Coordinates of C-alpha atoms in Angstrom, one line a residue:
Chain A
M1 CA -9.7 -2.8 29.0
I2 CA -6.2 -2.9 27.6
V3 CA -6.3 -1.5 24.1
L4 CA -2.7 -2.3 23.1
S5 CA 0.1 -4.2 24.8
T6 CA 3.6 -5.1 23.5
Q7 CA 6.1 -7.6 24.7
N8 CA 9.8 -7.1 23.9
L9 CA 8.9 -5.5 20.6
T10 CA 12.2 -5.2 18.6
K11 CA 13.1 -4.0 15.2
K12 CA 16.6 -4.3 13.7
Y13 CA 17.9 -3.1 10.4
S14 CA 21.1 -4.9 9.7
R15 CA 23.3 -3.1 12.2
L16 CA 21.0 -0.5 13.6
T17 CA 18.5 -1.4 16.3
A18 CA 15.6 0.9 15.7
L19 CA 13.6 -0.4 18.6
D20 CA 14.9 -2.4 21.5
Q21 CA 12.7 -4.7 23.6
L22 CA 9.8 -2.3 24.0
N23 CA 7.1 -3.1 26.5
F24 CA 4.1 -0.9 27.1
E25 CA 0.4 -0.9 27.6
I26 CA -2.4 1.4 26.6
Q27 CA -5.7 1.5 28.4
T28 CA -9.1 2.5 27.0
G29 CA -9.6 6.2 27.1
M30 CA -6.0 7.2 27.3
I31 CA -4.6 10.0 25.1
F32 CA -1.2 8.5 24.8
G33 CA 1.7 10.7 23.7
L34 CA 4.6 9.1 22.1
L35 CA 7.6 11.3 22.4
G36 CA 11.2 11.2 21.4
P37 CA 13.8 13.0 19.3
N38 CA 14.0 12.3 15.6
G39 CA 15.0 8.7 14.9
S40 CA 14.1 7.5 18.4
G41 CA 11.8 4.8 17.1
K42 CA 8.3 6.4 17.2
T43 CA 7.3 5.7 13.7
T44 CA 9.0 2.3 13.8
T45 CA 6.8 1.4 16.8
L46 CA 3.6 2.6 15.1
G47 CA 4.6 0.8 11.8
M48 CA 4.9 -2.5 13.7
I49 CA 1.7 -2.2 15.7
L50 CA -0.1 -1.4 12.4
S51 CA 1.5 -4.5 10.7
V52 CA 3.3 -2.7 7.9
L53 CA 6.7 -3.3 9.5
K54 CA 7.7 -6.8 10.5
P55 CA 9.0 -7.1 14.1
T56 CA 12.4 -8.7 14.3
S57 CA 11.2 -10.2 17.5
G58 CA 8.5 -9.6 20.1
T59 CA 4.8 -9.6 20.0
F60 CA 1.8 -7.3 20.5
Q61 CA -1.9 -7.5 20.9
W62 CA -4.8 -5.3 20.0
F63 CA -7.8 -5.5 22.3
E64 CA -6.1 -8.4 24.0
K65 CA -6.1 -10.5 20.9
P66 CA -3.4 -11.3 18.3
P67 CA -3.3 -8.5 15.6
S68 CA -5.4 -9.1 12.5
A69 CA -6.9 -7.1 9.6
A70 CA -10.2 -7.1 11.5
S71 CA -8.5 -5.4 14.5
R72 CA -6.9 -2.8 12.2
R73 CA -10.4 -1.9 11.0
E74 CA -11.1 -0.8 14.6
I75 CA -8.2 1.7 14.3
G76 CA -8.0 4.9 12.4
A77 CA -4.4 5.7 11.6
I78 CA -2.2 8.1 9.9
L79 CA 1.5 7.2 9.6
E80 CA 4.1 9.7 8.4
I81 CA 2.9 11.3 5.2
P82 CA -0.6 11.1 3.8
C83 CA -0.9 8.3 1.3
F84 CA -3.7 8.5 -1.3
Y85 CA -4.3 7.8 -5.0
P86 CA -3.1 11.2 -6.5
Y87 CA -5.3 11.0 -9.6
M88 CA -8.5 10.5 -7.5
T89 CA -10.5 13.1 -5.7
A90 CA -10.9 13.3 -1.9
E91 CA -14.3 11.7 -2.2
Q92 CA -13.1 8.9 -4.5
N93 CA -10.2 8.2 -2.2
L94 CA -12.5 7.9 0.8
Q95 CA -14.7 5.6 -1.2
V96 CA -11.8 3.2 -1.4
A97 CA -11.0 3.6 2.3
A98 CA -14.7 3.0 3.2
K99 CA -14.8 -0.2 1.2
I100 CA -11.6 -1.4 2.9
K101 CA -12.9 -0.5 6.3
K102 CA -16.3 -2.0 5.6
C103 CA -18.1 1.2 6.6
P104 CA -21.0 3.0 4.9
T105 CA -20.2 5.5 2.2
A106 CA -22.7 7.8 3.9
N107 CA -19.9 8.6 6.4
I108 CA -17.9 10.3 3.7
A109 CA -19.7 13.7 3.4
P110 CA -19.9 14.4 7.1
T111 CA -16.2 13.4 7.5
L112 CA -15.1 15.8 4.8
K113 CA -17.1 18.5 6.5
T114 CA -15.4 17.8 9.8
V115 CA -11.9 18.2 8.3
G116 CA -13.0 21.2 6.2
L117 CA -12.5 19.6 2.8
Y118 CA -16.1 19.4 1.7
E119 CA -15.8 22.3 -0.7
R120 CA -12.8 20.7 -2.4
R121 CA -14.1 17.1 -2.4
N122 CA -14.2 16.9 -6.2
D123 CA -10.7 18.0 -6.8
P124 CA -7.9 15.5 -7.4
F125 CA -5.7 14.7 -4.3
K126 CA -2.6 15.8 -6.2
T127 CA -3.8 19.4 -6.4
Y128 CA -4.0 19.7 -2.6
S129 CA -1.6 21.6 -0.4
L130 CA 0.3 19.7 2.3
G131 CA -2.1 20.9 5.0
M132 CA -5.1 19.7 3.0
K133 CA -3.5 16.3 2.4
Q134 CA -2.9 16.1 6.1
R135 CA -6.6 16.9 6.8
L136 CA -7.7 14.3 4.4
A137 CA -5.5 11.7 6.1
I138 CA -7.1 12.7 9.4
G139 CA -10.5 12.4 7.7
A140 CA -9.7 8.9 6.5
A141 CA -8.7 7.9 10.0
L142 CA -12.0 9.2 11.4
L143 CA -14.1 7.8 8.6
A144 CA -15.3 4.5 10.2
N145 CA -15.7 6.2 13.6
P146 CA -13.1 3.8 15.2
P147 CA -12.6 3.4 19.0
V148 CA -8.9 3.9 18.6
L149 CA -6.9 6.6 16.7
I150 CA -3.3 6.6 15.9
L151 CA -2.0 10.1 14.8
D152 CA 1.6 10.3 13.8
E153 CA 2.6 14.0 13.7
P154 CA -0.9 15.1 12.7
T155 CA -0.2 18.8 12.7
N156 CA 2.7 18.5 10.3
G157 CA 2.4 21.0 7.5
L158 CA -0.6 22.7 8.9
D159 CA -0.7 26.5 9.4
P160 CA -1.2 27.9 12.9
Q161 CA -4.9 28.0 12.5
G162 CA -4.9 24.4 11.3
I163 CA -2.8 23.3 14.2
V164 CA -5.3 24.8 16.6
E165 CA -8.2 23.2 14.7
I166 CA -6.6 19.8 14.8
R167 CA -5.8 20.2 18.5
E168 CA -9.4 21.0 19.3
L169 CA -10.5 18.2 17.1
V170 CA -8.3 15.8 19.0
I171 CA -9.6 17.0 22.4
Q172 CA -13.1 16.8 21.2
I173 CA -12.6 13.2 19.9
A174 CA -10.9 12.3 23.2
K175 CA -13.9 13.5 25.2
S176 CA -16.1 11.0 23.3
G177 CA -14.2 8.3 25.0
K178 CA -11.9 7.2 22.2
T179 CA -8.3 6.1 22.8
I180 CA -5.7 8.1 21.0
I181 CA -2.1 7.4 20.4
F182 CA -0.4 10.6 19.4
A183 CA 3.2 10.8 18.2
S184 CA 4.7 14.2 18.1
H185 CA 7.8 16.2 18.8
L186 CA 5.8 19.2 19.6
L187 CA 5.8 18.8 23.4
D188 CA 3.5 21.8 24.0
E189 CA 1.0 20.0 21.8
V190 CA 1.3 16.8 23.8
Q191 CA 1.0 18.6 27.1
K192 CA -2.1 20.2 26.0
V193 CA -4.0 17.1 24.9
C194 CA -2.4 14.0 26.4
T195 CA -3.2 12.1 29.6
D196 CA -0.2 9.8 29.4
F197 CA 3.1 9.7 27.7
M198 CA 6.1 7.6 26.9
V199 CA 9.6 8.8 26.0
L200 CA 11.8 6.9 23.5
K201 CA 15.4 7.5 22.8
K202 CA 17.5 5.5 20.3
G203 CA 14.9 2.7 20.4
K204 CA 14.7 2.4 24.1
K205 CA 11.9 3.4 26.5
L206 CA 13.2 6.0 28.9
F207 CA 9.9 6.8 30.7
Q208 CA 6.2 6.1 30.8
G209 CA 3.7 7.8 33.0
N210 CA 0.9 10.1 33.6
V211 CA 1.3 13.6 32.4
K212 CA -0.2 15.3 35.5
E213 CA 2.0 13.2 37.9
A214 CA 5.1 13.8 35.9
L215 CA 4.5 17.5 36.0
S216 CA 3.5 17.7 39.6
D217 CA 7.1 17.5 40.9
Q218 CA 7.9 20.3 38.6
R219 CA 5.6 22.7 40.2
M220 CA 7.3 25.9 41.1
V221 CA 6.1 28.9 43.2
E222 CA 7.5 32.3 42.6
V223 CA 7.5 34.7 45.5
G224 CA 8.7 38.3 45.4
A225 CA 9.1 41.0 48.1
E226 CA 10.7 44.4 48.4
N227 CA 13.1 43.0 50.9
L228 CA 14.4 39.8 49.3
A229 CA 16.8 39.0 52.2
D230 CA 13.9 39.0 54.7
L231 CA 11.9 36.8 52.5
Q232 CA 14.8 34.4 52.0
N233 CA 15.3 34.4 55.8
A234 CA 11.6 33.6 56.4
F235 CA 11.8 30.5 54.2
S236 CA 15.0 29.2 55.7
N237 CA 13.2 27.1 58.2
Y238 CA 9.9 26.5 56.3
Q239 CA 9.0 22.8 56.2
G240 CA 6.7 23.0 53.2
I241 CA 9.4 23.4 50.5
S242 CA 12.1 21.1 49.3
K243 CA 14.2 23.6 47.4
L244 CA 14.8 27.4 47.2
E245 CA 16.5 29.3 44.4
I246 CA 16.9 33.0 43.8
K247 CA 16.4 34.2 40.3
D248 CA 15.7 37.7 38.9
D249 CA 14.8 39.1 42.4
L250 CA 12.3 36.3 43.0
C251 CA 12.4 33.3 45.3
L252 CA 11.7 30.1 43.3
L253 CA 10.3 27.5 45.6
T254 CA 9.9 23.8 44.9
A255 CA 6.9 23.2 47.2
L256 CA 5.7 19.9 48.5
P257 CA 2.7 18.7 46.5
E258 CA 0.2 19.3 49.5
I259 CA 1.4 22.9 50.0
T260 CA -0.8 25.5 48.2
T261 CA -0.1 29.1 47.5
N262 CA -2.6 29.8 50.3
D263 CA -0.4 28.0 52.8
I264 CA 2.6 30.0 51.7
S265 CA 0.8 33.3 51.9
R266 CA -0.4 32.5 55.4
Y267 CA 3.0 31.4 56.6
L268 CA 4.6 34.6 55.3
F269 CA 1.8 36.7 56.9
D270 CA 2.6 35.0 60.3
K271 CA 6.3 35.8 59.7
K272 CA 5.2 39.4 59.0
V273 CA 6.8 39.5 55.6
I274 CA 5.0 41.6 53.0
I275 CA 5.1 40.1 49.5
N276 CA 4.3 41.7 46.2
H277 CA 4.3 38.7 44.0
L278 CA 3.0 35.1 44.4
V279 CA 2.5 32.9 41.3
E280 CA 2.3 29.2 40.9
R281 CA 4.0 27.9 37.8
E282 CA 3.0 24.6 36.3
G283 CA 5.8 22.5 35.1
S284 CA 6.3 22.1 31.4
L285 CA 6.5 18.8 29.7
E286 CA 9.3 20.3 27.7
K287 CA 11.5 20.7 30.8
Q288 CA 10.5 17.2 32.0
F289 CA 11.3 15.7 28.6
L290 CA 14.7 17.3 28.5
K291 CA 15.4 16.2 32.0
I292 CA 14.5 12.6 31.2
L293 CA 16.6 12.7 28.1
A294 CA 19.5 14.2 30.0
E295 CA 19.2 11.7 32.9
K296 CA 19.8 8.6 31.0
Chain G
M1 CA -14.5 -11.5 -3.2
K2 CA -17.0 -9.1 -4.6
R3 CA -15.7 -6.5 -2.2
L4 CA -12.1 -7.0 -3.2
L5 CA -13.0 -6.7 -6.9
Q6 CA -15.0 -3.5 -6.1
I7 CA -12.0 -2.0 -4.4
E8 CA -9.9 -2.7 -7.5
W9 CA -12.6 -1.2 -9.7
L10 CA -12.8 2.0 -7.6
K11 CA -9.0 2.4 -7.9
L12 CA -8.9 1.8 -11.6
K13 CA -12.0 3.4 -13.0
H14 CA -10.7 6.9 -12.5
Y15 CA -7.3 6.1 -13.9
R16 CA -6.8 7.2 -17.5
P17 CA -3.8 5.0 -18.4
F18 CA -6.0 2.0 -17.5
W19 CA -8.6 3.0 -20.1
V20 CA -5.9 3.9 -22.7
L21 CA -4.3 0.5 -22.4
T22 CA -7.6 -1.4 -22.4
G23 CA -8.6 0.6 -25.4
L24 CA -5.3 -0.1 -27.2
Y25 CA -5.6 -3.8 -26.6
T26 CA -9.2 -4.0 -27.8
V27 CA -8.5 -1.9 -30.9
M28 CA -5.3 -3.7 -31.9
V29 CA -6.7 -7.2 -31.4
S30 CA -9.9 -6.3 -33.3
L31 CA -8.1 -4.5 -36.1
I32 CA -5.8 -7.4 -36.7
C33 CA -8.5 -10.0 -36.5
I34 CA -10.6 -8.2 -39.0
G35 CA -7.6 -6.9 -40.9
V36 CA -6.4 -10.4 -42.0
H37 CA -9.2 -10.5 -44.5
F38 CA -8.2 -7.2 -46.0
F39 CA -4.6 -8.1 -45.9
F40 CA -5.3 -11.3 -48.0
A41 CA -7.4 -9.3 -50.4
Y42 CA -4.5 -6.8 -50.8
L43 CA -2.0 -9.6 -51.4
K44 CA -4.3 -11.0 -54.1
R45 CA -4.7 -7.6 -55.8
E46 CA -0.9 -7.4 -55.8
G47 CA -0.8 -10.7 -57.6
A48 CA 0.8 -12.7 -54.9
D49 CA 0.6 -16.4 -54.8
I50 CA 1.9 -18.7 -52.2
N51 CA 2.7 -22.2 -53.4
G52 CA 0.2 -21.7 -56.1
F53 CA -2.6 -20.6 -53.8
D54 CA -4.5 -17.4 -54.0
P55 CA -4.1 -15.8 -50.5
T56 CA -7.8 -15.2 -50.0
M57 CA -8.3 -19.0 -50.3
F58 CA -6.6 -19.4 -46.9
P59 CA -9.2 -20.6 -44.5
F60 CA -8.2 -18.2 -41.7
Y61 CA -11.8 -17.5 -40.6
D62 CA -13.2 -21.0 -41.0
F63 CA -14.5 -22.7 -37.8
P64 CA -13.0 -24.3 -35.8
D65 CA -9.5 -23.3 -37.0
I66 CA -10.3 -19.7 -36.4
W67 CA -10.0 -20.2 -32.7
Q68 CA -6.4 -21.2 -32.9
N69 CA -5.7 -18.6 -35.6
I70 CA -7.0 -15.6 -33.6
T71 CA -5.8 -16.7 -30.2
Y72 CA -2.4 -17.1 -31.6
I73 CA -2.5 -13.5 -32.9
A74 CA -3.8 -12.2 -29.5
T75 CA -0.8 -13.9 -27.8
W76 CA 1.3 -11.0 -29.1
F77 CA -0.9 -8.3 -27.5
K78 CA -1.0 -9.6 -23.9
L79 CA 1.8 -7.1 -23.2
F80 CA -0.8 -4.3 -23.1
L81 CA -2.7 -6.2 -20.4
A82 CA 0.5 -6.8 -18.5
F83 CA 1.2 -3.1 -18.5
I84 CA -2.1 -2.4 -16.8
V85 CA -1.0 -4.8 -14.0
V86 CA 2.5 -3.3 -13.8
I87 CA 1.2 0.2 -13.6
S88 CA -1.5 -0.6 -11.1
I89 CA 0.9 -2.4 -8.7
A90 CA 3.9 -0.1 -9.2
N91 CA 1.6 2.8 -8.4
E92 CA 0.5 1.2 -5.1
A93 CA 4.2 0.9 -4.2
T94 CA 5.3 4.4 -5.2
H95 CA 2.3 6.2 -3.7
R96 CA 2.5 4.0 -0.6
T97 CA -1.2 3.2 -1.0
L98 CA -0.4 -0.5 -0.5
R99 CA 0.8 0.4 3.0
Q100 CA -2.2 2.5 3.6
N101 CA -4.5 -0.3 2.4
I102 CA -3.0 -2.6 5.0
I103 CA -3.2 0.1 7.7
D104 CA -6.9 0.7 6.8
G105 CA -7.6 -3.0 7.4
M106 CA -6.8 -5.2 4.4
S107 CA -4.8 -8.3 5.1
K108 CA -1.8 -8.9 2.8
K109 CA -3.6 -12.0 1.6
D110 CA -6.7 -9.8 0.7
W111 CA -4.5 -7.4 -1.1
L112 CA -2.9 -10.2 -3.2
A113 CA -6.3 -11.6 -3.8
S114 CA -7.7 -8.3 -5.1
K115 CA -4.8 -8.0 -7.6
L116 CA -5.3 -11.6 -8.7
L117 CA -9.0 -10.9 -9.2
L118 CA -8.0 -8.0 -11.4
I119 CA -5.8 -10.3 -13.4
V120 CA -8.5 -12.9 -13.8
A121 CA -11.0 -10.2 -14.7
L122 CA -8.7 -8.8 -17.4
A123 CA -8.0 -12.4 -18.8
V124 CA -11.7 -13.2 -18.9
A125 CA -12.6 -10.0 -20.6
A126 CA -9.8 -10.5 -23.2
T127 CA -11.1 -14.0 -23.8
L128 CA -14.7 -12.8 -24.2
L129 CA -13.5 -10.2 -26.7
L130 CA -11.8 -12.9 -28.7
F131 CA -14.9 -15.1 -28.6
V132 CA -17.1 -12.3 -29.8
L133 CA -14.6 -11.3 -32.5
G134 CA -14.3 -15.0 -33.6
I135 CA -18.0 -15.5 -33.9
I136 CA -18.5 -12.2 -35.8
T137 CA -15.6 -12.5 -38.2
G138 CA -16.1 -16.2 -38.6
L139 CA -19.7 -15.7 -39.6
I140 CA -18.9 -12.9 -42.0
Y141 CA -15.7 -14.1 -43.7
G142 CA -15.7 -17.9 -43.0
H143 CA -17.0 -20.5 -45.4
P144 CA -20.6 -21.2 -44.6
E145 CA -20.0 -25.0 -44.6
S146 CA -17.8 -24.5 -41.5
Y147 CA -20.7 -23.1 -39.4
T148 CA -21.5 -26.6 -38.1
S149 CA -18.3 -26.7 -36.0
I150 CA -18.4 -23.2 -34.5
F151 CA -17.9 -24.5 -30.9
D152 CA -15.2 -27.1 -31.7
S153 CA -11.7 -26.3 -30.6
T154 CA -12.9 -23.6 -28.2
E155 CA -10.3 -25.0 -25.8
F156 CA -8.0 -22.5 -27.4
L157 CA -10.0 -19.8 -25.8
L158 CA -9.5 -21.4 -22.4
A159 CA -5.8 -21.9 -23.2
Y160 CA -5.6 -18.1 -24.0
C161 CA -7.3 -17.2 -20.7
L162 CA -4.8 -19.4 -18.8
E163 CA -2.0 -17.9 -20.9
V164 CA -3.0 -14.3 -20.0
I165 CA -3.5 -15.1 -16.3
T166 CA -0.1 -16.7 -16.0
Y167 CA 1.7 -14.0 -18.0
L168 CA 0.0 -11.3 -15.8
T169 CA 1.1 -13.0 -12.6
F170 CA 4.6 -13.1 -14.1
A171 CA 4.3 -9.3 -14.6
F172 CA 2.9 -8.9 -11.0
L173 CA 5.9 -10.7 -9.6
A174 CA 8.4 -8.7 -11.7
T175 CA 6.8 -5.5 -10.5
L176 CA 7.0 -6.6 -6.8
V177 CA 10.7 -7.3 -7.3
I178 CA 11.7 -4.2 -9.4
R179 CA 9.0 -1.7 -8.2
R180 CA 9.6 1.1 -10.7
S181 CA 6.9 0.9 -13.4
G182 CA 9.1 2.3 -16.2
I183 CA 11.9 -0.1 -15.6
V184 CA 9.5 -3.1 -15.2
I185 CA 7.9 -2.3 -18.5
V186 CA 11.2 -2.1 -20.4
A187 CA 12.5 -5.2 -18.7
L188 CA 9.3 -7.1 -19.4
M189 CA 9.4 -6.2 -23.1
M190 CA 13.0 -7.0 -23.5
Y191 CA 12.7 -10.3 -21.7
T192 CA 9.4 -11.4 -23.4
L193 CA 10.2 -10.2 -26.9
A194 CA 14.0 -10.7 -27.1
F195 CA 16.0 -12.2 -24.3
E196 CA 14.0 -15.4 -23.6
P197 CA 13.0 -16.2 -27.2
L198 CA 16.7 -15.8 -28.2
T199 CA 17.9 -18.0 -25.4
T200 CA 15.4 -20.7 -26.0
L201 CA 16.0 -20.5 -29.7
F202 CA 19.7 -21.0 -29.1
L203 CA 19.1 -23.9 -26.6
T204 CA 16.8 -25.8 -29.0
N205 CA 18.8 -25.2 -32.2
F206 CA 22.5 -25.2 -31.0
P207 CA 22.6 -27.2 -27.8
D208 CA 25.9 -28.8 -29.0
S209 CA 27.8 -25.6 -28.8
L210 CA 27.2 -25.3 -25.1
S211 CA 28.5 -28.7 -24.0
S212 CA 30.5 -31.6 -25.1
Y213 CA 28.8 -34.1 -22.8
A214 CA 26.8 -36.7 -24.6
K215 CA 23.5 -36.2 -22.7
M216 CA 23.7 -32.4 -22.3
P217 CA 22.3 -31.2 -25.6
E218 CA 19.1 -33.2 -25.1
I219 CA 18.6 -31.8 -21.6
L220 CA 19.3 -28.3 -22.8
S221 CA 16.8 -28.4 -25.6
T222 CA 14.2 -30.0 -23.2
A223 CA 14.9 -27.3 -20.6
A224 CA 13.9 -24.6 -23.2
A225 CA 10.3 -25.7 -22.9
F226 CA 10.3 -24.9 -19.2
F227 CA 11.3 -21.2 -19.6
P228 CA 8.3 -19.1 -18.4
I229 CA 7.5 -17.1 -21.6
R230 CA 8.2 -20.1 -23.8
A231 CA 6.0 -22.3 -21.7
I232 CA 3.2 -19.7 -21.7
N233 CA 3.5 -19.1 -25.5
N234 CA 3.6 -22.8 -26.2
L235 CA 0.0 -23.3 -25.1
I236 CA -1.1 -22.1 -28.5
H237 CA 1.2 -23.3 -31.3
V238 CA 1.7 -21.4 -34.5
P239 CA -1.1 -22.6 -36.7
Y240 CA -0.3 -21.0 -40.1
Q241 CA 2.0 -23.6 -41.6
R242 CA -0.9 -25.9 -42.1
W243 CA -1.8 -23.8 -45.2
V244 CA 1.4 -24.9 -46.8
L245 CA 0.4 -28.4 -45.8
Q246 CA 2.9 -28.8 -42.9
E247 CA 1.9 -30.7 -39.8
I248 CA 1.1 -28.5 -36.8
Q249 CA 0.0 -29.1 -33.2
D250 CA -3.7 -28.2 -33.5
Y251 CA -4.6 -29.1 -30.0
V252 CA -3.7 -27.9 -26.5
S253 CA -1.2 -30.3 -25.0
F254 CA -1.9 -31.5 -21.4
T255 CA 1.8 -31.5 -20.5
E256 CA 2.2 -27.9 -21.7
V257 CA -0.8 -26.9 -19.6
L258 CA 0.8 -28.6 -16.6
I259 CA 4.1 -26.6 -17.0
V260 CA 2.1 -23.4 -17.2
L261 CA 0.0 -24.3 -14.1
G262 CA 3.4 -24.9 -12.4
W263 CA 4.5 -21.4 -13.3
L264 CA 1.2 -19.9 -12.2
A265 CA 1.5 -21.5 -8.8
F266 CA 5.1 -20.4 -8.5
N267 CA 4.3 -16.8 -9.4
I268 CA 1.5 -16.5 -6.9
R269 CA 3.5 -18.2 -4.1
A270 CA 6.4 -15.9 -4.8
C271 CA 4.3 -12.8 -4.8
Y272 CA 2.7 -13.8 -1.5
W273 CA 6.1 -14.6 0.0
L274 CA 7.5 -11.2 -1.0
L275 CA 4.5 -9.3 0.4
R276 CA 4.7 -11.2 3.7
K277 CA 8.4 -10.9 4.1
R278 CA 8.7 -7.2 3.2
D279 CA 8.4 -4.1 5.3
L280 CA 6.0 -1.8 3.4

């Protein structure tokens, strides 16, 4: 099923076009990374699909229906900074959220335990550290156990341990079949959890695709040998590679997708070249991202 | 509707300024309603007489006049109730909880409705307080022969309820426009207590100074009745001149109710329009 689709979604602020004719679709079960440099339109996009920003033009549908308050109750979302009533405790804030989302207050205690705030549940929100506020926001998003989650920079302000915890939480939630839309500028993060991603720049979509596919043409194989010249020579008429570079006494191969390290090893064995190093390097989303940004 | 009111209640019940302002309103209105008796007694002891009357002879607490007498006093204290509305709405804007409420699954219409329900609840509570105060002080200090007409003229209570509702929607609109609670509170006080009364006073008393056209003075002095605060305060006319045997308007005028209903509809429409139009 299509969870979300947009048609020519556009947002203009007087002279600035924050988002320009965006079209995309998200399917059930995707963990969808929304990438882009600062000011590229990530939060504008999320604001519009959450009905807090009014599109200048264009439309969007949740669950193949026009957006409504009822469809938003099927979505747990955090947008930018955590927003709560500062004079109320975590528990009281979640009571308000539960009433709005029409979900039982019995969900509150387990949710607070999940995000590690149960001990502090009776302290006012304003006494929390940024990391704790962020956890409470994630808790509020999870509260009604919605099928769709929107997380805008969810690891902002968290310490390294918190980042790992949230990442594991996201993976764990994703395994339960939920759809997650994940905006981040931490590419490492996105690569670790996302199945699909989209790159925005200056309000325009530069790329949308599957993370694995996007990284596959980035796969590199490093091969090293005592005699580098022999090795280079052996590869000169090998059909299985598309590119060869020499770097730091190693041959860097861009191998065709069907070629495995096994194939390379066997080929070199047949050519009687002895190697001392053979490593497959996965591409990184960071490289791919920079490449996409540079291309356009 | 019950759910929307519960949401408002959850937001306010832990908020100290809400209780302080509610308490201030209750204490002030009660003290003054009861205090009139002691004030008259004090005047008498000081030997004051007004047109040959002993002040304690004034029938302030006699039914049914008491209803107009005390609702008129309470007119001056609706600012406290307006501050509750201002703070509640300005908070939602500055803490961005309005935005979060929408994200969490309230529609803008629901959000508006929840705040209007808060306004109605405050107005009904304030009216009930006056009703109880009127009954108690009337039975204690009023002349026993007036007890037969306890429930006459209670339309002043309804008029007070409408007055508070309309004034609070005015405060709601002002807060949506200005957004900062401190500025709204000062602006609201200046406008309600000084700016508009002075303007309307000027228009009704010196219309000639503004124009030399023959028809203009009449139009200007009529226009004064349509100013929002003037219209709201006009629902309950000053009753006290009747003690010096002047004629007063001792009923709620239908035309004046219509003008107020017009403002009420305008305030609500404008709030909704702003909420829908704006990015949050």
